[in-house]
Backbone as a chain_set.jsonl record, in Angstrom:
{"seq": "XXXXXXXXXXXXXXXXXXXXXXXXXXXXXXXXXXXXXXXXXXXXXXXXXXXXXXXXXXXXXXXXXXXXXXXXXXXXXXXXXXXXXXXXXXXXXXXXXXXXXXXXXXXXXXXXXXXXXXXXXXXXXXXXXXXXXXXXXXXXXXXXXXXXXXXXXXXXXXXXXXXXXXXXXXXXXXXXXXXXXXXXXXXXX", "coords": {"N": [[11.764, 35.921, 0.69], [9.852, 33.1, 0.986], [6.631, 32.235, 2.259], [6.13, 29.408, 4.166], [4.044, 26.583, 4.355], [3.106, 24.636, 7.165], [3.936, 21.18, 7.329], [2.125, 18.156, 7.542], [3.284, 15.774, 9.61], [3.849, 12.478, 9.199], [4.464, 9.538, 10.893], [7.134, 7.312, 9.966], [6.776, 4.564, 10.26], [3.977, 3.591, 9.922], [3.694, 4.151, 7.197], [5.455, 2.455, 5.969], [4.436, 0.008, 6.581], [1.767, -0.793, 5.486], [0.021, -3.018, 5.234], [-0.016, -4.245, 7.741], [-1.17, -2.213, 9.245], [-3.737, -2.199, 8.231], [-4.637, -4.754, 8.73], [-4.785, -5.13, 11.513], [-7.17, -3.728, 12.637], [-9.063, -5.196, 11.161], [-8.727, -7.83, 12.042], [-9.557, -7.498, 14.655], [-12.288, -6.929, 14.196], [-13.038, -9.383, 13.049], [-12.699, -11.136, 15.215], [-14.622, -10.091, 16.973], [-16.973, -10.551, 15.456], [-16.967, -13.351, 15.346], [-17.173, -13.967, 18.028], [-19.765, -13.373, 18.646], [-21.192, -15.428, 17.607], [-21.301, -19.038, 17.166], [-18.199, -20.705, 17.863], [-16.124, -21.616, 15.287], [-14.146, -23.54, 12.905], [-13.752, -21.628, 10.991], [-13.02, -19.255, 12.187], [-10.329, -19.697, 12.849], [-9.222, -20.011, 10.257], [-9.735, -17.468, 9.193], [-8.205, -15.822, 10.936], [-5.602, -16.833, 10.519], [-5.31, -16.34, 7.765], [-5.468, -13.51, 7.652], [-3.375, -12.936, 9.352], [-1.231, -13.865, 7.836], [-1.522, -12.057, 5.742], [-0.777, -9.742, 7.035], [1.941, -10.004, 7.094], [2.754, -9.339, 4.593], [4.011, -6.955, 3.951], [6.676, -7.346, 4.456], [7.384, -9.992, 3.579], [6.332, -10.628, 0.775], [5.754, -12.525, -1.358], [5.796, -15.036, -0.056], [3.794, -14.694, 1.899], [1.684, -14.213, 0.196], [1.374, -16.662, -1.158], [0.749, -18.203, 1.066], [-1.723, -17.068, 1.837], [-3.189, -17.779, -0.402], [-3.239, -20.57, -0.081], [-4.734, -20.672, 2.281], [-7.129, -19.691, 1.315], [-7.903, -21.772, -0.354], [-8.278, -23.672, 1.62], [-10.506, -22.566, 2.871], [-12.394, -23.111, 0.955], [-12.862, -25.745, 1.412], [-14.24, -25.8, 3.756], [-17.426, -26.252, 5.374], [-20.357, -24.861, 3.829], [-21.994, -23.444, 5.534], [-20.447, -22.062, 7.295], [-19.458, -18.953, 7.473], [-16.763, -17.065, 6.13], [-14.179, -14.579, 6.286], [-11.838, -14.646, 5.035], [-11.324, -14.454, 2.31], [-11.114, -11.78, 1.798], [-8.627, -11.091, 2.583], [-7.094, -11.381, 0.381], [-7.402, -9.016, -0.987], [-5.853, -7.259, 0.512], [-3.276, -8.3, 0.131], [-2.989, -7.954, -2.653], [-3.161, -5.161, -2.805], [-0.852, -4.398, -1.35], [1.177, -5.495, -2.962], [0.812, -3.919, -5.23], [1.271, -1.362, -4.165], [3.948, -1.587, -3.565], [4.931, -1.557, -6.056], [5.253, -3.919, -7.477], [4.545, -5.506, -10.033], [4.395, -8.037, -11.302], [4.089, -10.062, -9.202], [1.669, -8.979, -8.269], [-0.06, -9.308, -10.445], [0.01, -12.111, -10.674], [-1.004, -12.865, -8.142], [-3.52, -11.61, -8.301], [-4.79, -12.968, -10.464], [-4.683, -15.643, -9.54], [-6.054, -15.497, -7.072], [-8.45, -14.594, -8.037], [-9.455, -16.807, -9.429], [-9.69, -18.643, -7.287], [-11.387, -17.272, -5.444], [-13.707, -16.888, -6.931], [-14.665, -19.374, -7.313], [-17.382, -21.387, -7.42], [-19.969, -23.392, -5.837], [-21.524, -24.603, -7.726], [-21.539, -24.59, -11.303], [-22.271, -21.933, -13.609], [-24.695, -19.397, -13.406], [-23.985, -18.479, -10.883], [-21.192, -18.666, -10.905], [-20.553, -16.744, -12.861], [-21.538, -14.455, -11.585], [-19.948, -14.378, -9.213], [-17.398, -14.23, -10.356], [-17.552, -11.806, -11.816], [-17.997, -10.029, -9.71], [-15.572, -10.2, -8.197], [-13.742, -9.437, -10.171], [-14.472, -6.774, -10.598], [-13.988, -5.784, -8.0], [-11.184, -6.173, -7.77], [-10.337, -4.595, -9.924], [-11.186, -2.02, -9.15], [-9.65, -1.748, -6.832], [-7.078, -1.891, -7.965], [-7.087, 0.403, -9.61], [-7.436, 2.431, -7.682], [-5.109, 2.165, -6.123], [-3.169, 2.709, -8.047], [-3.817, 5.374, -8.56], [-3.221, 6.43, -6.042], [-0.43, 5.889, -5.965], [0.428, 7.505, -8.108], [-0.22, 10.002, -7.103], [1.516, 10.154, -4.91], [3.965, 10.063, -6.276], [3.795, 12.469, -7.715], [3.802, 14.272, -5.596], [6.367, 13.766, -4.614], [7.916, 14.554, -6.825], [7.299, 17.287, -6.835], [8.362, 18.044, -4.36], [11.087, 17.528, -4.825], [11.559, 19.382, -6.864], [11.127, 21.786, -5.474], [13.218, 21.594, -3.627], [15.371, 21.698, -5.378], [15.02, 24.324, -6.319], [15.444, 25.76, -3.941], [18.125, 25.105, -3.435], [19.286, 26.269, -5.675], [18.694, 28.962, -5.171], [20.211, 29.35, -2.838], [22.778, 28.892, -3.844], [22.918, 31.0, -5.663], [22.786, 33.184, -3.891], [25.164, 32.742, -2.422], [27.014, 33.021, -4.489], [26.563, 35.71, -5.24], [27.226, 37.003, -2.838], [29.918, 36.237, -2.564], [30.99, 37.342, -4.913], [30.504, 40.046, -4.39], [32.147, 40.429, -2.132], [34.665, 39.91, -3.289], [34.768, 42.028, -5.07], [34.792, 44.214, -3.295], [37.221, 43.687, -2.0], [39.041, 44.0, -4.135], [38.651, 46.69, -4.654], [39.591, 47.793, -2.297], [42.253, 47.106, -2.425], [43.126, 48.689, -4.481]], "CA": [[11.561, 34.699, 1.444], [8.476, 32.66, 0.818], [5.948, 31.718, 3.438], [5.961, 27.965, 4.022], [2.969, 25.967, 5.117], [3.603, 23.489, 7.927], [3.556, 19.882, 6.779], [1.666, 17.136, 8.47], [4.33, 14.771, 9.703], [3.334, 11.135, 9.438], [5.591, 8.666, 11.224], [7.54, 6.437, 8.867], [6.379, 3.177, 10.476], [2.744, 3.187, 9.229], [3.827, 4.234, 5.747], [6.199, 1.287, 5.498], [3.712, -1.203, 6.961], [0.329, -0.587, 5.275], [-0.761, -4.234, 5.447], [-0.189, -4.427, 9.18], [-2.088, -1.191, 9.741], [-5.085, -2.569, 7.798], [-5.002, -6.056, 9.281], [-5.09, -5.073, 12.954], [-8.597, -3.53, 12.89], [-9.858, -6.264, 10.555], [-8.674, -8.973, 12.953], [-10.434, -7.137, 15.771], [-13.667, -7.113, 13.722], [-13.258, -10.826, 12.884], [-12.873, -11.733, 16.548], [-15.932, -9.652, 17.478], [-18.016, -11.263, 14.709], [-16.991, -14.76, 15.728], [-17.578, -14.097, 19.428], [-21.217, -13.275, 18.73], [-21.792, -16.688, 17.152], [-20.558, -20.213, 17.611], [-16.8, -20.758, 17.441], [-15.969, -22.617, 14.227], [-12.815, -23.47, 12.285], [-13.669, -20.431, 10.147], [-12.267, -18.253, 12.947], [-8.904, -19.987, 12.678], [-8.812, -19.705, 8.884], [-9.72, -16.013, 9.049], [-7.062, -15.255, 11.661], [-4.362, -17.223, 9.835], [-5.247, -15.624, 6.484], [-5.13, -12.106, 7.879], [-2.02, -12.914, 9.909], [-0.33, -13.951, 6.682], [-1.62, -10.79, 5.006], [-0.017, -8.727, 7.778], [3.356, -10.197, 6.786], [2.971, -9.014, 3.185], [4.928, -5.825, 3.808], [8.048, -7.843, 4.534], [7.537, -11.203, 2.774], [5.16, -10.543, -0.098], [5.446, -13.752, -2.099], [5.485, -16.113, 0.89], [2.472, -14.462, 2.489], [0.702, -14.36, -0.878], [1.132, -18.097, -1.344], [0.05, -18.664, 2.266], [-3.128, -16.657, 1.761], [-3.802, -18.634, -1.414], [-3.503, -21.868, 0.552], [-5.849, -20.499, 3.222], [-8.356, -19.552, 0.523], [-8.284, -23.125, -0.762], [-8.808, -24.314, 2.825], [-11.869, -22.069, 3.103], [-13.289, -23.806, 0.026], [-13.152, -27.061, 1.97], [-15.124, -25.657, 4.918], [-18.859, -26.307, 5.029], [-20.874, -23.562, 3.369], [-22.681, -22.755, 6.626], [-19.475, -21.309, 8.079], [-18.987, -17.808, 6.678], [-15.396, -16.618, 6.418], [-13.748, -13.313, 5.71], [-10.467, -14.858, 4.564], [-11.151, -14.047, 0.912], [-10.786, -10.354, 1.737], [-7.181, -10.952, 2.778], [-6.497, -11.267, -0.949], [-7.373, -7.591, -1.355], [-4.705, -6.637, 1.188], [-2.062, -8.749, -0.563], [-2.938, -7.299, -3.951], [-2.853, -3.745, -2.58], [0.558, -4.27, -0.946], [1.999, -5.74, -4.152], [0.711, -2.739, -6.094], [1.937, -0.243, -3.498], [5.381, -1.813, -3.68], [5.227, -1.509, -7.493], [5.662, -5.254, -7.917], [3.41, -5.826, -10.902], [4.287, -9.476, -11.593], [3.354, -10.742, -8.125], [0.297, -8.467, -8.208], [-0.826, -9.975, -11.491], [-0.126, -13.528, -10.319], [-1.95, -12.952, -7.028], [-4.852, -11.233, -8.773], [-5.378, -14.06, -11.253], [-4.866, -16.814, -8.693], [-7.133, -15.238, -6.112], [-9.692, -14.483, -8.805], [-9.934, -18.174, -9.672], [-10.094, -19.262, -6.02], [-12.527, -16.574, -4.836], [-14.94, -16.998, -7.719], [-15.016, -20.79, -7.461], [-18.669, -21.64, -6.758], [-20.337, -24.793, -5.617], [-22.031, -25.104, -9.007], [-21.183, -23.723, -12.423], [-23.41, -21.255, -14.211], [-24.933, -17.994, -13.068], [-23.23, -18.127, -9.669], [-19.805, -18.463, -11.331], [-20.491, -15.452, -13.536], [-21.734, -13.416, -10.58], [-18.75, -14.317, -8.371], [-16.281, -13.771, -11.173], [-17.702, -10.374, -12.102], [-17.823, -9.3, -8.448], [-14.157, -10.113, -7.851], [-13.059, -8.644, -11.202], [-14.743, -5.364, -10.284], [-13.281, -5.441, -6.757], [-9.755, -6.059, -8.063], [-10.126, -3.442, -10.814], [-11.307, -0.799, -8.338], [-8.457, -1.697, -5.99], [-5.939, -1.587, -8.83], [-7.176, 1.811, -10.015], [-7.228, 3.32, -6.532], [-3.692, 2.123, -5.737], [-2.437, 3.453, -9.075], [-4.062, 6.789, -8.286], [-2.431, 6.748, -4.847], [0.982, 5.921, -6.336], [0.698, 8.687, -8.937], [-0.263, 11.166, -6.21], [2.773, 10.144, -4.154], [5.033, 10.438, -7.206], [3.666, 13.905, -7.995], [4.265, 14.97, -4.396], [7.824, 13.638, -4.563], [8.479, 15.422, -7.862], [7.159, 18.666, -6.371], [9.333, 18.254, -3.284], [12.415, 17.602, -5.441], [11.653, 20.666, -7.572], [11.29, 22.819, -4.457], [14.564, 21.462, -3.092], [16.259, 22.218, -6.414], [14.895, 25.78, -6.313], [16.108, 26.265, -2.739], [19.569, 24.982, -3.633], [19.651, 27.282, -6.657], [18.663, 30.263, -4.492], [21.371, 29.412, -1.933], [23.962, 29.036, -4.687], [22.913, 32.371, -6.186], [23.147, 34.075, -2.784], [26.595, 32.564, -2.156], [27.741, 33.611, -5.603], [26.458, 37.169, -5.14], [28.0, 37.436, -1.676], [31.329, 36.048, -2.882], [31.343, 38.354, -5.925], [30.526, 41.343, -3.709], [33.354, 40.47, -1.297], [35.816, 40.046, -4.188], [34.758, 43.391, -5.596], [35.243, 45.07, -2.215], [38.655, 43.458, -1.779], [39.79, 44.592, -5.23], [38.559, 48.148, -4.501], [40.438, 48.157, -1.167], [43.638, 46.953, -2.859], [43.457, 49.846, -5.338]], "C": [[10.084, 34.318, 1.328], [7.933, 32.109, 2.124], [5.686, 30.24, 3.228], [4.841, 27.48, 4.91], [3.548, 24.806, 5.921], [3.077, 22.189, 7.333], [3.078, 18.981, 7.886], [2.705, 16.031, 8.473], [3.689, 13.444, 10.077], [4.53, 10.262, 9.787], [5.882, 7.685, 10.102], [7.001, 5.022, 9.03], [5.071, 2.813, 9.791], [2.869, 3.243, 7.713], [4.553, 3.023, 5.193], [5.459, -0.01, 5.762], [2.205, -1.048, 6.739], [-0.502, -1.833, 5.537], [-1.027, -4.449, 6.927], [-1.213, -3.445, 9.733], [-3.536, -1.491, 9.333], [-5.55, -3.83, 8.513], [-5.421, -5.972, 10.744], [-6.568, -4.78, 13.215], [-9.477, -4.621, 12.296], [-9.874, -7.499, 11.454], [-9.567, -8.711, 14.167], [-11.906, -7.357, 15.391], [-13.988, -8.602, 13.568], [-13.517, -11.477, 14.235], [-14.231, -11.345, 17.116], [-17.059, -10.415, 16.774], [-18.112, -12.728, 15.129], [-17.377, -14.963, 17.19], [-19.089, -14.025, 19.586], [-21.912, -14.553, 18.302], [-21.006, -17.865, 17.682], [-19.125, -20.184, 17.071], [-16.646, -21.924, 16.465], [-14.538, -22.568, 13.711], [-12.66, -22.259, 11.362], [-12.912, -19.321, 10.855], [-10.772, -18.457, 12.754], [-8.441, -19.655, 11.267], [-8.774, -18.202, 8.64], [-8.488, -15.411, 9.705], [-5.739, -15.611, 10.995], [-4.228, -16.46, 8.517], [-4.864, -14.162, 6.687], [-3.777, -11.954, 8.563], [-0.982, -13.002, 8.812], [-0.362, -12.659, 5.865], [-0.838, -9.683, 5.705], [1.476, -8.835, 7.49], [3.714, -9.769, 5.365], [3.923, -7.854, 2.993], [6.378, -6.295, 3.721], [8.296, -9.014, 3.578], [6.327, -11.339, 1.862], [4.804, -11.888, -0.731], [5.056, -14.881, -1.148], [4.099, -15.915, 1.508], [1.381, -14.578, 1.43], [0.356, -15.809, -1.147], [0.368, -18.647, -0.142], [-1.422, -18.289, 2.265], [-3.854, -17.482, 0.698], [-4.142, -20.012, -0.863], [-4.684, -21.752, 1.508], [-7.17, -20.313, 2.47], [-8.841, -20.91, 0.016], [-8.862, -23.879, 0.433], [-10.229, -23.843, 3.097], [-12.872, -22.692, 2.134], [-13.715, -25.168, 0.577], [-14.076, -27.002, 3.191], [-16.581, -25.797, 4.482], [-19.389, -24.912, 4.712], [-21.605, -22.796, 4.462], [-21.751, -21.915, 7.487], [-18.952, -20.14, 7.252], [-17.568, -17.403, 7.099], [-15.164, -15.266, 5.761], [-12.367, -13.438, 5.088], [-10.27, -14.393, 3.122], [-10.802, -12.562, 0.785], [-9.321, -10.09, 2.052], [-6.481, -10.819, 1.43], [-6.439, -9.812, -1.406], [-6.175, -6.888, -0.727], [-3.41, -7.012, 0.474], [-1.911, -8.058, -1.908], [-2.584, -5.823, -3.801], [-1.393, -3.549, -2.202], [1.476, -4.498, -2.144], [1.972, -4.53, -5.081], [1.399, -1.528, -5.477], [3.458, -0.367, -3.583], [5.852, -1.808, -5.139], [5.779, -2.84, -7.998], [4.525, -5.826, -8.739], [3.292, -7.318, -11.205], [3.622, -10.242, -10.457], [1.909, -10.263, -8.025], [-0.58, -9.15, -9.252], [-1.042, -11.455, -11.165], [-1.126, -13.713, -9.179], [-3.369, -12.67, -7.502], [-5.533, -12.355, -9.543], [-5.644, -15.296, -10.402], [-6.014, -16.642, -7.714], [-8.479, -15.118, -6.813], [-10.296, -15.865, -9.056], [-10.463, -18.789, -8.374], [-11.356, -18.604, -5.46], [-13.815, -16.714, -5.627], [-15.378, -18.445, -7.909], [-16.315, -21.08, -6.714], [-18.893, -23.126, -6.514], [-20.92, -25.403, -6.889], [-21.676, -24.104, -10.1], [-22.444, -23.064, -12.969], [-23.484, -19.808, -13.784], [-24.135, -17.569, -11.838], [-21.757, -17.877, -9.997], [-19.642, -17.104, -11.978], [-20.631, -14.308, -12.537], [-20.491, -13.253, -9.698], [-17.559, -13.763, -9.142], [-16.378, -12.274, -11.441], [-17.524, -9.531, -10.834], [-16.354, -9.125, -8.103], [-13.359, -9.344, -8.896], [-13.259, -7.157, -10.927], [-13.981, -4.944, -9.022], [-11.792, -5.254, -7.018], [-9.466, -4.867, -8.967], [-10.22, -2.128, -10.05], [-10.089, -0.649, -7.433], [-7.238, -1.296, -6.802], [-5.944, -0.103, -9.206], [-6.904, 2.757, -8.843], [-5.773, 3.318, -6.079], [-2.841, 2.853, -6.772], [-2.611, 4.959, -8.897], [-3.243, 7.244, -7.085], [-0.944, 6.861, -5.2], [1.313, 7.136, -7.186], [0.65, 9.961, -8.107], [1.033, 11.276, -5.409], [3.933, 10.563, -5.049], [4.985, 11.927, -7.533], [4.146, 14.725, -6.802], [5.791, 14.923, -4.296], [8.501, 14.514, -5.612], [8.417, 16.886, -7.446], [8.174, 18.972, -5.286], [10.748, 18.364, -3.846], [12.605, 18.92, -6.184], [11.83, 21.817, -6.581], [12.693, 22.79, -3.871], [15.583, 22.002, -4.089], [16.216, 23.741, -6.455], [15.59, 26.39, -5.095], [17.621, 26.205, -2.885], [20.062, 26.027, -4.627], [19.683, 28.668, -6.013], [19.855, 30.415, -3.554], [22.653, 29.613, -2.733], [24.058, 30.45, -5.247], [23.318, 33.363, -5.104], [24.636, 33.969, -2.456], [27.441, 33.214, -3.259], [27.726, 35.129, -5.508], [27.293, 37.7, -3.981], [29.489, 37.341, -1.964], [31.796, 37.084, -3.894], [31.424, 39.736, -5.295], [31.788, 41.485, -2.862], [34.599, 40.616, -2.152], [35.919, 41.461, -4.742], [35.254, 44.368, -4.536], [36.732, 44.91, -1.972], [39.482, 44.098, -2.882], [39.765, 46.119, -5.138], [39.459, 48.595, -3.349], [41.919, 48.054, -1.559], [44.039, 48.161, -3.692], [43.452, 51.062, -4.462]], "O": [[9.196, 35.141, 1.552], [8.667, 31.595, 2.967], [5.088, 29.852, 2.225], [4.701, 27.902, 6.058], [4.391, 24.067, 5.414], [1.93, 22.107, 6.894], [3.563, 19.036, 9.016], [2.971, 15.422, 7.437], [3.069, 13.308, 11.131], [5.515, 10.246, 9.049], [4.977, 7.277, 9.374], [6.786, 4.336, 8.03], [5.036, 1.788, 9.11], [2.221, 2.466, 7.012], [4.294, 2.608, 4.063], [5.831, -1.043, 5.207], [1.434, -1.157, 7.692], [-1.629, -1.722, 6.019], [-2.141, -4.797, 7.319], [-2.026, -3.801, 10.586], [-4.466, -1.074, 10.025], [-6.724, -3.954, 8.861], [-6.333, -6.685, 11.162], [-7.189, -5.531, 13.967], [-10.525, -4.944, 12.856], [-10.913, -8.141, 11.611], [-10.253, -9.616, 14.644], [-12.676, -7.908, 16.177], [-15.085, -9.038, 13.918], [-14.444, -12.274, 14.381], [-14.922, -12.19, 17.685], [-17.997, -10.873, 17.427], [-19.208, -13.275, 15.252], [-17.863, -16.035, 17.55], [-19.638, -14.555, 20.552], [-23.091, -14.747, 18.598], [-20.145, -17.709, 18.548], [-18.875, -19.702, 15.966], [-16.992, -23.064, 16.776], [-13.793, -21.647, 14.046], [-11.539, -21.908, 10.993], [-12.232, -18.525, 10.207], [-10.035, -17.499, 12.521], [-7.369, -19.074, 11.095], [-7.877, -17.709, 7.955], [-7.802, -14.585, 9.104], [-4.844, -14.769, 10.916], [-3.141, -15.984, 8.189], [-4.019, -13.637, 5.962], [-3.101, -10.943, 8.371], [0.03, -12.302, 8.845], [0.67, -12.223, 5.354], [-0.298, -8.791, 5.051], [2.201, -7.851, 7.629], [4.882, -9.836, 4.983], [4.587, -7.775, 1.959], [7.194, -5.715, 3.005], [9.294, -9.032, 2.857], [5.4, -12.092, 2.163], [3.659, -12.331, -0.639], [4.092, -15.603, -1.404], [3.325, -16.865, 1.623], [0.266, -15.0, 1.738], [-0.81, -16.151, -1.343], [-0.546, -19.456, -0.299], [-2.273, -19.093, 2.647], [-5.016, -17.844, 0.886], [-5.21, -20.554, -1.147], [-5.542, -22.634, 1.543], [-8.219, -20.74, 2.953], [-10.044, -21.166, -0.036], [-9.821, -24.638, 0.286], [-11.073, -24.637, 3.512], [-14.059, -22.792, 2.445], [-14.788, -25.675, 0.25], [-14.628, -28.02, 3.609], [-16.921, -25.491, 3.339], [-18.922, -23.915, 5.262], [-21.816, -21.592, 4.319], [-22.214, -21.137, 8.321], [-18.079, -20.332, 6.406], [-17.235, -17.407, 8.284], [-15.854, -14.873, 4.82], [-11.788, -12.44, 4.659], [-9.171, -13.982, 2.749], [-10.254, -12.14, -0.233], [-8.823, -8.989, 1.817], [-5.409, -10.221, 1.338], [-5.524, -9.424, -2.133], [-5.555, -6.027, -1.351], [-2.552, -6.162, 0.239], [-0.815, -7.622, -2.261], [-1.795, -5.292, -4.583], [-0.756, -2.617, -2.692], [2.452, -3.769, -2.321], [2.998, -4.161, -5.653], [2.04, -0.751, -6.185], [4.165, 0.638, -3.663], [7.031, -2.029, -5.417], [6.67, -2.869, -8.847], [3.658, -6.532, -8.225], [2.176, -7.817, -11.352], [2.684, -11.001, -10.703], [1.016, -11.056, -7.728], [-1.716, -9.525, -8.964], [-2.136, -11.987, -11.353], [-1.984, -14.593, -9.231], [-4.305, -13.39, -7.155], [-6.702, -12.661, -9.309], [-6.696, -15.924, -10.521], [-6.844, -17.536, -7.549], [-9.515, -15.49, -6.262], [-11.503, -16.061, -8.911], [-11.542, -19.381, -8.354], [-12.287, -19.296, -5.048], [-14.903, -16.663, -5.053], [-16.364, -18.707, -8.597], [-16.339, -21.022, -5.485], [-18.11, -23.98, -6.931], [-20.811, -26.612, -7.096], [-21.532, -22.91, -9.837], [-23.549, -23.583, -12.806], [-22.489, -19.084, -13.792], [-23.664, -16.434, -11.759], [-21.141, -16.976, -9.428], [-18.691, -16.383, -11.676], [-19.922, -13.306, -12.634], [-20.034, -12.135, -9.462], [-16.809, -12.929, -8.634], [-15.389, -11.554, -11.305], [-16.959, -8.439, -10.89], [-15.927, -8.024, -7.753], [-12.394, -8.663, -8.549], [-12.313, -6.373, -11.017], [-13.393, -3.863, -8.987], [-11.197, -4.287, -6.542], [-8.449, -4.197, -8.792], [-9.421, -1.22, -10.278], [-9.555, 0.45, -7.285], [-6.451, -0.453, -6.371], [-4.913, 0.564, -9.124], [-6.218, 3.767, -9.002], [-5.252, 4.363, -5.69], [-1.89, 3.545, -6.41], [-1.662, 5.724, -9.066], [-2.641, 8.318, -7.108], [-0.276, 7.81, -4.789], [2.37, 7.741, -7.008], [1.397, 10.902, -8.374], [1.579, 12.368, -5.25], [4.792, 11.336, -4.626], [6.028, 12.576, -7.618], [4.813, 15.746, -6.97], [6.427, 15.914, -3.938], [9.526, 15.139, -5.341], [9.363, 17.641, -7.672], [8.783, 20.042, -5.287], [11.528, 19.202, -3.393], [13.685, 19.51, -6.141], [12.614, 22.731, -6.836], [13.294, 23.84, -3.644], [16.538, 22.678, -3.707], [17.253, 24.386, -6.607], [16.251, 27.422, -5.209], [18.322, 27.142, -2.504], [21.133, 26.606, -4.443], [20.591, 29.456, -6.276], [20.449, 31.491, -3.479], [23.513, 30.406, -2.35], [25.141, 31.031, -5.301], [24.101, 34.278, -5.359], [25.297, 34.984, -2.238], [28.447, 33.868, -2.986], [28.763, 35.77, -5.678], [27.98, 38.713, -4.112], [30.243, 38.26, -1.645], [32.882, 37.645, -3.749], [32.316, 40.517, -5.628], [32.428, 42.537, -2.87], [35.506, 41.365, -1.79], [37.01, 42.017, -4.867], [36.049, 45.256, -4.84], [37.434, 45.899, -1.761], [40.526, 44.686, -2.599], [40.741, 46.776, -5.499], [40.038, 49.68, -3.419], [42.743, 48.831, -1.076], [45.182, 48.611, -3.614], [43.701, 52.168, -4.939]]}, "num_chains": 1, "name": "protein.A"}
């Protein structure tokens, strides 16, 4: 009999709702940041964008389009009003990748890349914004792929352990049954 290490049990709800679990503290931070300064329409765009991002676990495409619309709305705001809505795109991209939905992830990544890197003037600022968001999306993509491969390896290991346990039980049943048959045949003789 092997000694088993106790497993850390994580409730299923946070694992199935990663966007919601990320959005709640971010919304709290947004409200705190906006309470320290003047209340502007940027607060509403931030809250709506992150509210839509929280729905990504359930309705990925609809919330992705909604966040894209909110990002376009943030482009229309005066430049003196800082927003955090563009970071909602990272949550949507991460959820699409975690759900292994590569087409929406690619569409969101390209669409958000265009919107987020759109500057007020073309030139060096465009290159800087574009390179910043490309790096951010690439790092996010790589980290989610690493996370998914770790989860898959853990699942493969768990399945292999389960297969070994079933094999051991089958072997024990077979040995016990064979022993009982042998005893019965010896008693009959």
